[in-house]
Coordinates of C-alpha atoms (C1' of nucleotides) in Angstrom, one line a residue:
Chain G
M1 CA 95.0 95.7 115.2
S2 CA 96.2 93.1 117.6
D3 CA 99.5 93.5 119.3
A4 CA 102.5 93.6 117.1
S5 CA 104.8 91.3 118.9
F6 CA 104.7 89.2 115.8
Q7 CA 107.9 89.0 114.0
S8 CA 108.1 88.3 110.4
T9 CA 111.7 87.4 109.9
S10 CA 115.0 87.0 111.7
R11 CA 115.5 90.6 112.2
E12 CA 113.8 92.4 115.0
W13 CA 112.8 96.0 115.6
S14 CA 115.3 96.6 118.3
L15 CA 118.0 99.2 118.1
S16 CA 120.9 98.1 120.2
G17 CA 123.8 99.4 118.2
S18 CA 125.8 102.5 118.9
G19 CA 125.7 106.0 117.3
P20 CA 122.8 108.2 116.4
L21 CA 119.4 106.5 116.5
Y22 CA 118.2 107.6 113.1
I23 CA 121.3 106.1 111.5
Q24 CA 120.8 102.8 113.1
L25 CA 117.1 102.9 112.2
R26 CA 117.9 103.7 108.6
Q27 CA 120.2 100.8 108.4
L28 CA 117.6 98.5 109.9
L29 CA 115.0 99.6 107.5
E30 CA 117.3 99.4 104.5
N31 CA 118.2 95.9 105.5
K32 CA 114.6 94.9 105.7
I33 CA 114.1 96.2 102.2
E34 CA 117.2 94.5 100.8
C35 CA 116.3 91.2 102.5
G36 CA 112.9 91.3 100.8
D37 CA 111.2 91.7 104.1
F38 CA 109.3 94.6 102.6
R39 CA 108.5 93.8 99.0
P40 CA 108.9 96.6 96.5
G41 CA 105.5 97.7 95.7
D42 CA 103.5 97.4 98.8
P43 CA 103.0 99.7 101.7
F44 CA 105.8 100.8 104.0
P45 CA 104.9 100.8 107.7
A46 CA 103.5 104.1 108.8
E47 CA 105.9 106.4 110.6
R48 CA 103.9 106.3 113.9
E49 CA 103.8 102.6 113.7
I50 CA 107.6 102.3 113.3
A51 CA 108.0 104.8 116.1
D52 CA 105.9 102.6 118.5
L53 CA 107.7 99.4 117.4
C54 CA 111.2 100.9 118.0
S55 CA 110.2 103.0 121.0
V56 CA 111.6 106.1 119.4
S57 CA 110.2 109.5 118.5
R58 CA 108.4 109.8 115.3
V59 CA 110.7 112.6 114.1
T60 CA 113.6 110.2 114.5
V61 CA 111.8 107.7 112.3
R62 CA 111.1 110.5 109.9
K63 CA 114.7 111.3 109.6
A64 CA 115.6 107.7 108.9
V65 CA 112.8 107.4 106.4
Q66 CA 113.7 110.6 104.6
A67 CA 117.2 109.2 104.1
L68 CA 115.7 106.2 102.4
V69 CA 113.5 108.5 100.3
A70 CA 116.6 110.4 99.2
D71 CA 118.2 107.2 98.1
G72 CA 115.0 106.1 96.2
Y73 CA 114.1 103.2 98.4
V74 CA 110.7 104.5 99.4
V75 CA 108.2 106.9 98.1
Q76 CA 106.2 109.1 100.4
R77 CA 102.6 109.9 99.9
H78 CA 100.9 112.4 102.1
G79 CA 97.7 111.1 103.5
S80 CA 97.9 107.6 102.2
G81 CA 101.2 106.4 103.5
N82 CA 104.6 105.4 102.2
V83 CA 105.5 102.7 99.8
V84 CA 108.5 100.7 99.0
A85 CA 109.8 101.7 95.6
E86 CA 111.4 99.8 92.9
S87 CA 115.0 100.9 92.2
V88 CA 114.5 101.6 88.6
E89 CA 113.0 104.8 87.6
R90 CA 112.3 103.7 84.1
V91 CA 109.0 102.0 83.5
E92 CA 108.9 98.6 82.0
Q93 CA 106.3 96.6 80.2
S94 CA 106.5 93.2 78.9
L95 CA 105.8 91.9 75.5
S96 CA 105.4 88.4 74.3
R97 CA 107.5 87.2 71.3
L98 CA 109.1 89.5 68.8
T99 CA 110.0 88.6 65.3
S100 CA 113.7 88.7 64.5
F101 CA 115.5 90.9 62.0
S102 CA 116.3 88.2 59.3
E103 CA 112.8 86.7 59.7
D104 CA 111.2 90.0 59.2
M105 CA 113.4 91.0 56.2
Q106 CA 112.8 87.7 54.5
R107 CA 109.1 88.2 54.9
R108 CA 109.3 91.5 53.2
G109 CA 111.4 90.1 50.4
R110 CA 114.4 92.4 50.9
T111 CA 118.0 91.7 50.2
V112 CA 120.2 91.9 53.3
R113 CA 123.8 92.9 53.3
T114 CA 126.2 93.3 56.3
S115 CA 129.0 95.7 56.8
W116 CA 131.5 95.1 59.5
L117 CA 132.3 98.0 61.8
E118 CA 134.3 96.3 64.5
Q119 CA 135.6 92.9 65.2
G120 CA 138.1 92.2 67.9
I121 CA 139.0 92.1 71.6
Y122 CA 138.9 95.2 73.8
P123 CA 138.9 96.1 77.5
A124 CA 135.4 95.8 79.0
S125 CA 133.3 98.9 79.5
P126 CA 131.5 99.4 82.8
E127 CA 128.2 98.5 81.2
E128 CA 129.6 95.3 79.7
M129 CA 131.1 94.3 83.0
I130 CA 127.8 94.6 84.7
A131 CA 125.8 92.9 82.1
L132 CA 128.2 90.1 81.4
G133 CA 129.1 89.7 85.0
I134 CA 132.9 89.9 84.6
R135 CA 135.7 91.5 86.5
S136 CA 137.2 94.8 85.7
D137 CA 140.5 93.6 84.2
T138 CA 138.8 91.2 81.8
M139 CA 138.8 91.7 78.1
V140 CA 135.7 91.2 75.9
S141 CA 135.1 90.3 72.3
R142 CA 133.1 92.8 70.4
I143 CA 131.4 92.5 67.1
A144 CA 129.7 95.5 65.5
R145 CA 127.9 95.4 62.2
L146 CA 125.7 97.5 60.1
R147 CA 122.7 95.8 58.6
I148 CA 121.7 97.0 55.2
A149 CA 118.6 96.0 53.3
D150 CA 118.3 97.0 49.7
D151 CA 121.1 99.6 50.1
T152 CA 119.3 101.2 53.0
P153 CA 121.2 101.0 56.3
L154 CA 118.6 99.7 58.8
A155 CA 120.4 98.9 62.0
I156 CA 123.6 98.8 63.9
E157 CA 124.2 95.8 66.1
R158 CA 126.9 95.8 68.7
A159 CA 127.5 92.5 70.4
S160 CA 129.8 91.9 73.4
L161 CA 130.8 88.5 74.7
S162 CA 133.1 87.2 77.3
T163 CA 136.3 86.0 75.6
N164 CA 135.6 82.6 77.3
H165 CA 132.6 82.2 75.1
L166 CA 134.1 83.8 72.0
P167 CA 137.9 83.8 72.0
N168 CA 138.2 84.7 68.3
P169 CA 135.7 87.3 67.3
E170 CA 137.5 88.0 64.0
K171 CA 136.4 84.6 62.8
V172 CA 132.7 85.4 62.8
K173 CA 131.6 85.6 59.2
N174 CA 127.9 85.3 59.1
S175 CA 126.1 83.8 62.0
L176 CA 127.4 84.6 65.4
Y177 CA 125.2 81.9 66.9
A178 CA 126.5 79.2 64.5
L179 CA 130.0 79.8 65.8
L180 CA 128.8 79.9 69.4
E181 CA 127.2 76.6 69.0
E182 CA 130.6 75.1 68.1
Y183 CA 131.9 76.2 71.5
G184 CA 128.8 74.6 73.1
C185 CA 127.4 77.8 74.6
K186 CA 124.3 78.3 72.7
P187 CA 121.8 80.9 74.0
V188 CA 118.4 79.5 74.7
R189 CA 116.7 82.5 76.3
A190 CA 117.0 86.2 75.9
V191 CA 115.6 89.3 77.5
Q192 CA 115.1 92.3 75.4
R193 CA 114.6 95.9 76.5
I194 CA 113.2 98.1 73.9
S195 CA 113.2 101.9 74.1
A196 CA 113.2 104.9 71.9
I197 CA 116.1 107.3 71.6
N198 CA 117.3 110.2 69.6
L199 CA 120.2 109.1 67.5
N200 CA 123.7 110.4 68.4
A201 CA 126.0 111.7 65.7
E202 CA 127.8 108.5 65.0
D203 CA 124.8 106.3 64.7
A204 CA 122.9 108.9 62.7
R205 CA 125.8 109.1 60.2
L206 CA 126.0 105.3 59.9
L207 CA 122.2 105.0 59.3
E208 CA 122.2 107.9 57.0
V209 CA 119.6 109.9 58.7
P210 CA 119.6 113.4 60.2
L211 CA 121.0 113.9 63.7
A212 CA 118.6 113.3 66.5
S213 CA 116.2 111.3 64.4
A214 CA 114.3 108.7 66.4
G215 CA 115.7 105.3 66.7
L216 CA 114.7 102.0 68.3
R217 CA 117.2 100.9 70.8
I218 CA 117.2 97.3 71.7
E219 CA 119.4 95.8 74.4
R220 CA 119.4 92.1 74.5
I221 CA 121.0 89.8 77.0
S222 CA 121.1 86.1 76.1
Y223 CA 121.4 83.2 78.5
S224 CA 122.7 79.7 78.1
S225 CA 120.7 76.7 79.3
H226 CA 122.6 77.0 82.6
G227 CA 121.4 80.6 83.1
Q228 CA 124.8 81.9 82.3
V229 CA 125.0 85.3 80.4
I230 CA 126.3 84.7 76.9
E231 CA 126.0 87.9 75.1
L232 CA 125.0 91.5 75.4
T233 CA 123.8 93.0 72.2
R234 CA 122.9 96.7 71.8
S235 CA 121.2 97.5 68.6
V236 CA 119.9 100.6 67.1
Y237 CA 117.2 100.5 64.4
R238 CA 116.2 103.3 62.1
G239 CA 112.8 104.5 63.5
D240 CA 111.6 105.5 60.1
A241 CA 112.3 102.2 58.4
Y242 CA 111.8 99.4 60.9
D243 CA 108.9 98.0 62.8
F244 CA 109.0 95.3 65.4
V245 CA 106.0 93.1 65.3
A246 CA 104.7 91.3 68.4
E247 CA 101.8 89.0 68.4
L248 CA 99.9 88.1 71.5
Q249 CA 97.4 85.5 72.3
I250 CA 94.8 86.5 74.8
G251 CA 93.6 83.1 75.8
D252 CA 90.7 82.0 77.8
A253 CA 93.1 79.2 78.3
A254 CA 93.8 80.6 81.8
K255 CA 92.6 78.7 84.8
Chain J
M1 CA 70.4 96.3 111.7
S2 CA 71.3 93.6 114.1
D3 CA 70.4 90.4 112.4
A4 CA 73.2 90.3 109.9
S5 CA 74.4 87.0 111.1
F6 CA 72.5 85.4 108.2
Q7 CA 74.8 83.6 105.9
S8 CA 74.1 82.6 102.4
T9 CA 76.9 80.3 101.6
S10 CA 80.1 78.9 103.0
R11 CA 81.6 82.3 103.5
E12 CA 80.0 84.9 105.7
W13 CA 79.3 88.5 105.1
S14 CA 81.2 89.7 108.0
L15 CA 84.2 92.1 107.8
S16 CA 86.4 91.4 110.7
G17 CA 89.8 92.1 109.3
S18 CA 91.8 95.2 109.6
G19 CA 92.4 98.0 107.2
P20 CA 90.0 100.0 105.1
L21 CA 86.5 98.6 104.9
Y22 CA 86.2 98.9 101.1
I23 CA 89.4 96.9 100.6
Q24 CA 88.2 94.1 102.9
L25 CA 84.9 94.1 101.1
R26 CA 86.5 94.0 97.7
Q27 CA 88.5 91.0 98.8
L28 CA 85.4 89.3 100.1
L29 CA 83.5 89.8 96.9
E30 CA 86.4 88.8 94.7
N31 CA 86.7 85.6 96.7
K32 CA 83.0 84.9 96.3
I33 CA 83.4 85.3 92.5
E34 CA 86.5 83.2 92.4
C35 CA 85.0 80.5 94.5
G36 CA 82.0 80.3 92.2
D37 CA 79.6 81.6 94.8
F38 CA 78.6 84.1 92.2
R39 CA 78.7 82.5 88.8
P40 CA 79.9 84.4 85.8
G41 CA 76.9 85.4 83.7
D42 CA 74.4 86.6 86.2
P43 CA 73.3 88.9 88.7
F44 CA 75.5 90.5 91.2
P45 CA 73.8 91.5 94.5
A46 CA 72.5 95.0 94.5
E47 CA 74.7 97.5 96.2
R48 CA 72.1 98.4 98.9
E49 CA 71.7 94.7 99.6
I50 CA 75.4 94.2 100.2
A51 CA 75.4 97.3 102.3
D52 CA 72.7 95.9 104.6
L53 CA 74.3 92.5 104.8
C54 CA 77.7 93.9 105.8
S55 CA 76.3 96.8 107.8
V56 CA 78.3 99.3 106.0
S57 CA 77.5 102.4 104.0
R58 CA 76.4 102.0 100.4
V59 CA 79.2 104.2 99.2
T60 CA 81.7 101.9 100.8
V61 CA 80.1 99.0 98.9
R62 CA 80.3 101.1 95.8
K63 CA 83.9 101.7 96.1
A64 CA 84.6 98.0 96.5
V65 CA 82.4 97.2 93.5
Q66 CA 84.0 99.8 91.4
A67 CA 87.4 98.3 92.1
L68 CA 86.0 95.0 90.8
V69 CA 84.6 96.8 87.7
A70 CA 88.0 98.3 87.0
D71 CA 89.5 94.8 87.0
G72 CA 86.8 93.5 84.8
Y73 CA 85.0 91.2 87.3
V74 CA 81.7 93.0 87.2
V75 CA 79.8 95.0 84.7
Q76 CA 77.6 97.8 86.0
R77 CA 74.2 98.7 84.5
H78 CA 72.4 101.7 85.7
G79 CA 68.8 100.9 86.6
S80 CA 68.9 97.1 86.1
G81 CA 71.7 96.0 88.3
N82 CA 75.2 94.7 88.2
V83 CA 76.3 91.6 86.5
V84 CA 79.2 89.2 87.1
A85 CA 81.3 89.4 84.0
E86 CA 82.6 86.4 82.0
S87 CA 86.2 85.4 82.2
V88 CA 87.2 88.9 81.2
E89 CA 89.7 89.0 83.9
R90 CA 92.3 87.2 81.8
V91 CA 91.7 89.4 78.8
E92 CA 92.0 92.4 81.0
Q93 CA 95.1 91.1 82.6
S94 CA 96.8 90.3 79.3
L95 CA 96.0 93.5 77.6
S96 CA 96.6 95.2 80.8
R97 CA 100.2 94.3 80.5
L98 CA 100.3 96.3 77.4
T99 CA 98.0 99.2 77.9
S100 CA 97.4 100.0 81.5
F101 CA 99.9 101.1 84.0
S102 CA 98.0 100.8 87.1
E103 CA 99.6 97.6 88.2
D104 CA 103.2 98.3 87.3
M105 CA 102.9 101.9 88.5
Q106 CA 101.5 100.9 91.9
R107 CA 104.3 98.5 92.2
R108 CA 106.6 101.5 92.0
G109 CA 104.6 103.5 94.4
R110 CA 103.4 105.9 91.8
T111 CA 100.0 107.5 91.5
V112 CA 98.3 106.9 88.2
R113 CA 95.9 109.4 86.7
T114 CA 94.1 109.3 83.4
S115 CA 93.2 112.4 81.5
W116 CA 90.6 112.0 78.7
L117 CA 91.4 113.8 75.5
E118 CA 88.7 112.5 73.3
Q119 CA 85.6 110.3 73.7
G120 CA 83.0 110.2 70.9
I121 CA 82.0 109.3 67.4
Y122 CA 83.8 110.8 64.4
P123 CA 84.1 110.2 60.7
A124 CA 86.7 107.5 60.0
S125 CA 90.1 108.5 58.8
P126 CA 91.7 106.6 55.9
E127 CA 94.0 104.7 58.3
E128 CA 91.1 103.6 60.4
M129 CA 89.1 102.6 57.5
I130 CA 91.8 100.3 56.3
A131 CA 92.7 98.8 59.7
L132 CA 89.1 98.3 60.8
G133 CA 87.9 97.2 57.4
I134 CA 85.0 99.6 57.1
R135 CA 83.5 101.7 54.3
S136 CA 84.3 105.3 53.8
D137 CA 81.0 106.7 55.0
T138 CA 81.1 104.9 58.3
M139 CA 81.6 106.6 61.6
V140 CA 84.0 105.2 64.2
S141 CA 84.2 105.5 68.0
R142 CA 87.3 107.0 69.4
I143 CA 88.8 107.0 72.8
A144 CA 91.9 109.0 73.5
R145 CA 93.5 109.2 76.9
L146 CA 96.7 110.5 78.4
R147 CA 98.3 108.3 81.0
I148 CA 100.0 110.2 83.8
A149 CA 102.1 108.8 86.6
D150 CA 103.1 111.1 89.4
D151 CA 102.2 114.1 87.4
T152 CA 104.5 113.0 84.6
P153 CA 102.7 112.2 81.4
L154 CA 103.9 108.9 80.1
A155 CA 101.8 107.9 77.2
I156 CA 99.0 108.8 74.8
E157 CA 96.5 106.0 73.8
R158 CA 94.2 106.5 70.9
A159 CA 91.7 103.7 70.4
S160 CA 89.4 103.4 67.4
L161 CA 86.5 101.0 67.1
S162 CA 83.7 100.4 64.7
T163 CA 80.5 101.8 66.1
N164 CA 79.0 98.4 65.8
H165 CA 81.3 97.1 68.4
L166 CA 81.3 100.2 70.6
P167 CA 78.2 102.4 69.9
N168 CA 78.6 104.5 73.0
P169 CA 82.3 105.5 73.6
E170 CA 81.3 108.1 76.0
K171 CA 80.3 105.4 78.5
V172 CA 83.8 104.0 78.9
K173 CA 84.9 104.9 82.4
N174 CA 87.5 102.4 83.4
S175 CA 87.8 99.3 81.5
L176 CA 87.2 99.4 77.8
Y177 CA 87.3 95.6 77.6
A178 CA 84.7 95.1 80.3
L179 CA 82.3 97.2 78.2
L180 CA 83.2 95.4 75.1
E181 CA 82.3 92.2 76.8
E182 CA 78.7 93.4 77.1
Y183 CA 78.5 93.6 73.4
G184 CA 80.0 90.1 73.1
C185 CA 83.0 91.1 71.1
K186 CA 86.0 90.5 73.2
P187 CA 89.4 90.5 71.7
V188 CA 91.4 87.2 71.8
R189 CA 94.4 88.0 69.7
A190 CA 96.4 91.1 69.0
V191 CA 99.2 92.1 66.7
Q192 CA 101.4 94.9 67.8
R193 CA 103.8 97.0 65.6
I194 CA 106.5 98.8 67.5
S195 CA 108.5 101.6 66.0
A196 CA 110.3 104.7 67.0
I197 CA 109.2 108.2 65.9
N198 CA 110.1 111.8 66.5
L199 CA 107.2 113.2 68.4
N200 CA 105.0 115.7 66.5
A201 CA 104.0 119.0 68.1
E202 CA 100.8 117.9 69.6
D203 CA 102.1 114.7 71.2
A204 CA 105.3 116.4 72.4
R205 CA 103.2 119.1 74.1
L206 CA 100.9 116.5 75.7
L207 CA 103.9 114.5 77.0
E208 CA 105.7 117.6 78.0
V209 CA 108.9 116.9 76.2
P210 CA 110.8 119.0 73.5
L211 CA 109.6 118.8 70.0
A212 CA 111.0 115.9 68.0
S213 CA 112.0 113.9 71.0
A214 CA 112.1 110.2 70.4
G215 CA 108.9 108.3 71.2
L216 CA 107.9 104.7 71.1
R217 CA 104.9 104.2 68.8
I218 CA 102.9 101.1 69.2
E219 CA 100.0 100.2 66.9
R220 CA 97.9 97.4 68.0
I221 CA 95.1 95.6 66.2
S222 CA 92.9 93.3 68.2
Y223 CA 90.9 90.5 66.7
S224 CA 87.8 88.7 68.0
S225 CA 87.6 84.9 68.0
H226 CA 86.0 85.1 64.5
G227 CA 89.1 86.9 63.2
Q228 CA 87.1 90.1 63.0
V229 CA 89.0 93.3 63.8
I230 CA 87.8 94.8 67.0
E231 CA 90.0 97.7 67.8
L232 CA 92.9 99.8 66.4
T233 CA 94.9 101.4 69.2
R234 CA 97.8 103.7 68.4
S235 CA 99.9 104.6 71.4
V236 CA 102.8 106.9 71.9
Y237 CA 105.1 106.4 74.8
R238 CA 107.7 108.8 76.1
G239 CA 111.1 107.4 74.9
D240 CA 112.9 108.8 77.9
A241 CA 110.7 107.2 80.5
Y242 CA 109.5 103.9 79.1
D243 CA 111.0 100.6 78.3
F244 CA 109.3 97.6 76.8
V245 CA 110.7 94.3 77.9
A246 CA 110.4 91.1 75.9
E247 CA 111.5 87.7 76.9
L248 CA 112.2 85.3 74.1
Q249 CA 112.7 81.6 73.9
I250 CA 115.3 80.8 71.3
G251 CA 115.7 77.7 69.3
D252 CA 113.6 74.6 69.1
A253 CA 110.6 75.9 70.9
A254 CA 110.1 78.5 68.2
K255 CA 107.1 78.3 65.8
Chain A
dA1 C1' 131.5 128.7 126.8
dT2 C1' 129.6 128.1 122.2
dA3 C1' 128.0 125.9 118.2
dT4 C1' 126.3 121.7 116.1
dT5 C1' 124.0 117.6 116.2
dT6 C1' 120.4 114.8 118.1
dA7 C1' 115.8 113.6 119.6
dA8 C1' 111.7 114.7 121.9
dT9 C1' 106.8 117.3 122.1
dA10 C1' 103.2 119.6 120.0
dC11 C1' 100.8 121.2 116.2
dC12 C1' 99.6 121.7 110.9
dA13 C1' 98.0 120.1 106.3
dA14 C1' 96.7 117.0 103.0
dA15 C1' 94.8 112.9 101.5
dA16 C1' 91.9 109.0 102.2
dC17 C1' 87.8 107.0 104.4
dA18 C1' 83.0 106.5 105.2
dA19 C1' 78.5 108.2 106.1
dT20 C1' 74.2 111.0 104.7
dA21 C1' 71.3 112.8 101.3
dC22 C1' 70.0 113.4 96.8
dC23 C1' 70.0 112.6 91.4
dA24 C1' 69.2 109.8 87.2
dA25 C1' 68.4 105.8 84.5
dT26 C1' 66.0 101.5 83.8
dT27 C1' 62.4 98.2 84.6
dG28 C1' 57.9 96.6 85.6
dT29 C1' 53.1 97.5 86.4
dC30 C1' 48.8 99.6 85.9
Chain Z
dG1 C1' 52.0 105.8 77.8
dA2 C1' 52.3 107.2 82.9
dC3 C1' 53.9 106.2 87.2
dA4 C1' 56.2 104.0 90.9
dA5 C1' 59.7 101.0 92.5
dT6 C1' 64.3 99.5 92.1
dT7 C1' 68.9 100.3 90.8
dG8 C1' 73.2 102.6 89.9
dG9 C1' 75.4 107.5 90.0
dT10 C1' 76.9 111.9 92.3
dA11 C1' 77.6 115.6 95.6
dT12 C1' 78.7 117.0 100.1
dT13 C1' 80.5 116.7 104.5
dG14 C1' 82.6 115.2 108.8
dT15 C1' 86.1 112.0 110.6
dT16 C1' 90.3 109.5 110.6
dT17 C1' 94.7 108.5 109.1
dT18 C1' 99.0 109.9 107.5
dG19 C1' 102.9 112.7 106.3
dG20 C1' 104.9 117.6 107.1
dT21 C1' 106.8 121.3 110.2
dA22 C1' 108.1 124.3 114.0
dT23 C1' 109.9 124.5 118.5
dT24 C1' 112.6 123.2 122.2
dA25 C1' 115.7 120.6 125.3
dA26 C1' 119.5 117.6 125.9
dA27 C1' 123.9 115.7 124.4
dT28 C1' 128.1 116.2 121.9
dA29 C1' 131.7 118.2 119.7
dT30 C1' 134.7 122.4 119.0

DNA sequence: ATATTTAATACCAAAACAATACCAATTGTC
DNA sequence: GACAATTGGTATTGTTTTGGTATTAAATAT
């Protein structure tokens, strides 16, 4: 309630630039979000409040805010106020540890076979560029294999690595990680994103299931001990034949 | 009431901050619990008492208290009074990461709604009998709810419990785990099985997606500290709107 | 001059907030 | 067991806050 001359960070609330006010204001607000001045998740200042702070009309503020809404920066909520949104529209939830493919298969006593689909060096796709953090003119090593358990195709694994980390993808025979260890870039941490998809034509054929069957899609990014991205692996598992098992401890250990 | 300057402990009962009263009050009460002012185990001040102390309406107190109930801090008991819950908060938080959206959704500025589909006692299905380890003539408590964010249905949760552990499923309002705490059977461990399915007619209708769309199916079995099965929860998430994220440590730390 | 953009004023509508009054369940006492 | 006191539960309503919209006037571009 007290006066708002308090100033949280380096940037102020003054509009001293040139051009339309609502454009300047939009820039100002966007910066405040990008800088982390407004944390995604919590309330965005009310429109009248911003209007007072910047000494402009509320409609001007509105125009700026609406531009941010259009770009997905903030969500408007009539009666309760606006909030800073997270940029992703897909909802995420965390799990603890997951069992790995081989681990799981062994436990179920099944025989595992691998069929190679792809093994070589190719121009990087946009998705690979982003995930691996490489430039557009770089090549990447790709390894794609079909996992077969007891003559039933279970999963397709497509791994992409920078050629720095894996210059000779054709040499991978069994364990990718064993070879990586030779080059001294062993992954120590990984983040997996698990979602459900309807299989496309190619994947459905490979997995020998009808088109549009449900599949588990797992995108994994592995990091070295230095925090460097090592590999991007996109896998698709047959939904009708594979389960991921996660075990959680719900400890009182907290506090 | 003028003489509210009375002060029971280190902290006062005055609300001098800014913002909605019930939020301030919630904060105040939560602090008192965290500080050990109210010890877990026994009685929480009556609502009318708090109302007098803070010179606010009882409904305001109620709203604050209900927020605490939703987070598992307090258990309400009609007629006899409220009770400070045990260290449920960690349980709630951990399981919360898996089941409830509220936190994640609020972070994204989305409004969360829950629609109850089923709440009662029914004859056990074969699957439930096996998972819960009960005899064929036993009844089970079922709770089924639809999780909705911004008018977009995101998930269906179907929980089944033995009637020994949850004799009154219709009483579950917010937190299932807070209620379970009353009966002294709180889950400490859970195993989740994640798979992909093509949604059946009913689930597709509820989630407002085309028939046979891909969905994430998560089956969770929670255990008490005695290794007894507490609950079986079968959830279905919209594949096009939900990701699960898992972070893994690779290598030595395993096992 | 005329049309478009810009920004202000004033008013509308929806949601949340908080208070009053009343209902229902449990407990203790007689 | 009946009854009263205490406690949580609910409905209703008025107020406040907040976003939403129409209108209008000035500035700018065409």
